[in-house]
mmCIF file of C-alpha atoms in Angstrom:
data_model
loop_
_atom_site.group_PDB
_atom_site.id
_atom_site.type_symbol
_atom_site.label_atom_id
_atom_site.label_comp_id
_atom_site.label_asym_id
_atom_site.label_seq_id
_atom_site.Cartn_x
_atom_site.Cartn_y
_atom_site.Cartn_z
ATOM 1 C CA UNK J 98 -11.772 -11.778 26.624
ATOM 2 C CA UNK J 99 -15.523 -11.420 24.747
ATOM 3 C CA UNK J 100 -16.253 -9.581 21.699
ATOM 4 C CA UNK J 101 -18.061 -6.489 22.719
ATOM 5 C CA UNK J 102 -19.360 -3.105 21.161
ATOM 6 C CA UNK J 103 -16.257 -1.683 21.990
ATOM 7 C CA UNK J 104 -13.925 -4.354 20.049
ATOM 8 C CA UNK J 105 -11.708 -2.476 17.466
ATOM 9 C CA UNK J 106 -12.668 -3.403 13.680
ATOM 10 C CA UNK J 107 -9.602 -3.512 11.084
ATOM 11 C CA UNK J 108 -10.508 -3.841 7.648
ATOM 12 C CA UNK J 109 -7.605 -4.790 5.499
ATOM 13 C CA UNK J 110 -7.362 -4.716 1.922
ATOM 14 C CA UNK J 111 -4.580 -5.135 -0.756
ATOM 15 C CA UNK J 112 -3.948 -2.006 -2.888
ATOM 16 C CA UNK J 113 -1.760 -2.041 -6.284
ATOM 17 C CA UNK J 114 -1.156 1.479 -5.725
ATOM 18 C CA UNK J 115 -0.790 2.675 -2.076
ATOM 19 C CA UNK J 116 -0.421 6.629 -2.956
ATOM 20 C CA UNK J 117 -3.506 6.865 -5.065
ATOM 21 C CA UNK J 118 -5.554 4.551 -2.486
ATOM 22 C CA UNK J 119 -3.973 7.104 0.168
ATOM 23 C CA UNK J 120 -4.983 10.192 -1.603
ATOM 24 C CA UNK J 121 -8.887 8.670 -1.928
ATOM 25 C CA UNK J 122 -9.412 8.037 1.575
ATOM 26 C CA UNK J 123 -7.521 10.991 2.913
ATOM 27 C CA UNK J 124 -7.923 13.909 0.300
ATOM 28 C CA UNK J 125 -11.222 12.591 -0.759
ATOM 29 C CA UNK J 126 -12.830 11.071 2.521
ATOM 30 C CA UNK J 127 -11.042 12.999 4.936
ATOM 31 C CA UNK J 128 -9.102 10.082 7.104
ATOM 32 C CA UNK J 129 -6.268 10.675 8.660
ATOM 33 C CA UNK J 130 -3.143 8.359 8.249
ATOM 34 C CA UNK J 131 -2.891 6.571 11.484
ATOM 35 C CA UNK J 132 0.181 4.672 11.033
ATOM 36 C CA UNK J 133 2.533 3.728 8.065
ATOM 37 C CA UNK J 134 5.126 1.224 7.309
ATOM 38 C CA UNK J 135 7.289 0.332 4.444
ATOM 39 C CA UNK J 136 8.182 -3.431 4.436
ATOM 40 C CA UNK J 137 11.874 -3.593 4.736
ATOM 41 C CA UNK J 138 12.338 -7.487 4.226
ATOM 42 C CA UNK J 139 10.937 -10.139 1.545
ATOM 43 C CA UNK J 140 7.789 -11.314 3.700
ATOM 44 C CA UNK J 141 6.626 -7.642 4.553
ATOM 45 C CA UNK J 142 4.247 -5.435 2.780
ATOM 46 C CA UNK J 143 4.078 -1.626 2.616
ATOM 47 C CA UNK J 144 1.132 -0.603 4.671
ATOM 48 C CA UNK J 145 -0.871 2.467 5.425
ATOM 49 C CA UNK J 146 -3.534 2.823 8.411
ATOM 50 C CA UNK J 147 -6.409 5.110 8.020
ATOM 51 C CA UNK J 148 -9.102 6.059 10.302
ATOM 52 C CA UNK J 149 -10.322 8.608 12.667
ATOM 53 C CA UNK J 150 -8.663 9.258 15.612
ATOM 54 C CA UNK J 151 -10.493 7.596 18.454
ATOM 55 C CA UNK J 152 -12.650 5.658 16.157
ATOM 56 C CA UNK J 153 -13.141 2.151 16.895
ATOM 57 C CA UNK J 154 -12.475 0.827 13.448
ATOM 58 C CA UNK J 155 -9.587 1.651 10.704
ATOM 59 C CA UNK J 156 -8.570 0.524 7.175
ATOM 60 C CA UNK J 157 -5.557 -0.913 6.371
ATOM 61 C CA UNK J 158 -4.263 -0.761 2.904
ATOM 62 C CA UNK J 159 -1.349 -3.114 2.151
ATOM 63 C CA UNK J 160 1.014 -2.999 -0.929
ATOM 64 C CA UNK J 161 4.498 -2.938 -2.376
ATOM 65 C CA UNK J 162 6.711 -5.042 -4.543
ATOM 66 C CA UNK J 163 6.097 -7.917 -1.904
ATOM 67 C CA UNK J 164 2.315 -8.021 -2.395
ATOM 68 C CA UNK J 165 1.207 -11.455 -2.991
ATOM 69 C CA UNK J 166 -2.605 -10.696 -3.624
ATOM 70 C CA UNK J 167 -3.946 -8.711 -6.436
ATOM 71 C CA UNK J 168 -7.216 -6.547 -5.324
ATOM 72 C CA UNK J 169 -10.321 -8.166 -6.685
ATOM 73 C CA UNK J 170 -13.136 -6.555 -5.384
ATOM 74 C CA UNK J 171 -16.641 -7.383 -6.949
ATOM 75 C CA UNK J 172 -19.774 -5.112 -6.899
ATOM 76 C CA UNK J 173 -20.455 -6.548 -3.317
ATOM 77 C CA UNK J 174 -17.583 -5.254 -1.922
ATOM 78 C CA UNK J 175 -18.724 -2.285 0.009
ATOM 79 C CA UNK J 176 -17.770 0.045 2.830
ATOM 80 C CA UNK J 177 -20.949 1.734 3.971
ATOM 81 C CA UNK J 178 -20.860 4.798 5.832
ATOM 82 C CA UNK J 179 -24.330 5.944 7.805
ATOM 83 C CA UNK J 180 -24.459 9.815 7.288
ATOM 84 C CA UNK J 181 -27.577 10.135 8.593
ATOM 85 C CA UNK J 182 -28.673 12.513 5.932
ATOM 86 C CA UNK J 183 -26.841 13.894 2.218
ATOM 87 C CA UNK J 184 -23.167 13.943 2.136
ATOM 88 C CA UNK J 185 -21.808 17.613 2.523
ATOM 89 C CA UNK J 186 -21.860 19.634 -1.078
ATOM 90 C CA UNK J 187 -18.108 19.347 -1.278
ATOM 91 C CA UNK J 188 -17.458 15.776 -0.492
ATOM 92 C CA UNK J 189 -18.614 14.318 -3.698
ATOM 93 C CA UNK J 190 -16.631 16.482 -6.010
ATOM 94 C CA UNK J 191 -13.572 16.187 -3.699
ATOM 95 C CA UNK J 192 -13.627 12.242 -3.952
ATOM 96 C CA UNK J 193 -13.848 12.657 -7.602
ATOM 97 C CA UNK J 194 -10.599 14.743 -7.636
ATOM 98 C CA UNK J 195 -8.905 12.436 -5.185
ATOM 99 C CA UNK J 196 -9.365 9.732 -7.817
ATOM 100 C CA UNK J 197 -12.741 8.352 -7.075
ATOM 101 C CA UNK J 198 -15.074 7.066 -9.662
ATOM 102 C CA UNK J 199 -18.670 7.276 -9.392
ATOM 103 C CA UNK J 200 -20.597 4.274 -9.728
ATOM 104 C CA UNK J 201 -23.700 2.437 -9.458
ATOM 105 C CA UNK J 202 -24.051 0.076 -6.497
ATOM 106 C CA UNK J 203 -27.651 -1.272 -7.600
ATOM 107 C CA UNK J 204 -31.237 0.337 -6.944
ATOM 108 C CA UNK J 205 -30.803 0.178 -3.342
ATOM 109 C CA UNK J 206 -28.088 1.818 -2.370
ATOM 110 C CA UNK J 207 -28.568 4.164 -5.643
ATOM 111 C CA UNK J 208 -31.906 5.415 -3.674
ATOM 112 C CA UNK J 209 -30.092 5.611 -0.615
ATOM 113 C CA UNK J 210 -26.994 7.509 -1.490
ATOM 114 C CA UNK J 211 -23.909 7.693 -3.372
ATOM 115 C CA UNK J 212 -21.364 5.097 -4.449
ATOM 116 C CA UNK J 213 -17.669 5.663 -5.334
ATOM 117 C CA UNK J 214 -14.938 3.185 -6.675
ATOM 118 C CA UNK J 215 -11.528 3.546 -4.980
ATOM 119 C CA UNK J 216 -8.504 3.272 -6.923
ATOM 120 C CA UNK J 217 -8.307 -0.230 -6.797
ATOM 121 C CA UNK J 218 -12.120 -0.623 -7.114
ATOM 122 C CA UNK J 219 -13.353 -1.191 -3.702
ATOM 123 C CA UNK J 220 -16.474 0.470 -3.085
ATOM 124 C CA UNK J 221 -17.861 3.020 -0.690
ATOM 125 C CA UNK J 222 -21.386 4.088 -0.057
ATOM 126 C CA UNK J 223 -21.975 7.419 1.592
ATOM 127 C CA UNK J 224 -25.652 6.296 2.434
ATOM 128 C CA UNK J 225 -28.356 8.990 3.661
ATOM 129 C CA UNK J 226 -29.714 6.724 6.288
ATOM 130 C CA UNK J 227 -29.404 6.617 9.677
ATOM 131 C CA UNK J 228 -27.714 3.211 11.522
ATOM 132 C CA UNK J 229 -28.735 1.988 15.066
ATOM 133 C CA UNK J 230 -28.015 -1.585 16.643
ATOM 134 C CA UNK J 231 -30.375 -0.847 19.118
#
């Protein structure tokens, strides 16, 4: 089967503290928990999948005692959401209350939005621009 525009995307990341990361993405950004699993065996992780019902993407966070890889985010590890306008007035303070840290992502992203580091240091950009693949 070929890759199409309808192909679902999963972005998976390790997390030091799943509860803190989940709080940022759910209480802060407003994503839903789509699935949760606790690793019950030595070769399994705890994980939580976050997203919006019906969306073509979701974010998977893995953690727990068996996590083999520590998060190693860089300043270029960006998840950019194109909002086609400014973020809602309450969204920025809500992300801060949920454990996000406002950071600079460089002149381009600072001009076109606001950037937060999640509890593991991965960056979320709320971009005021629109996006189209057309």
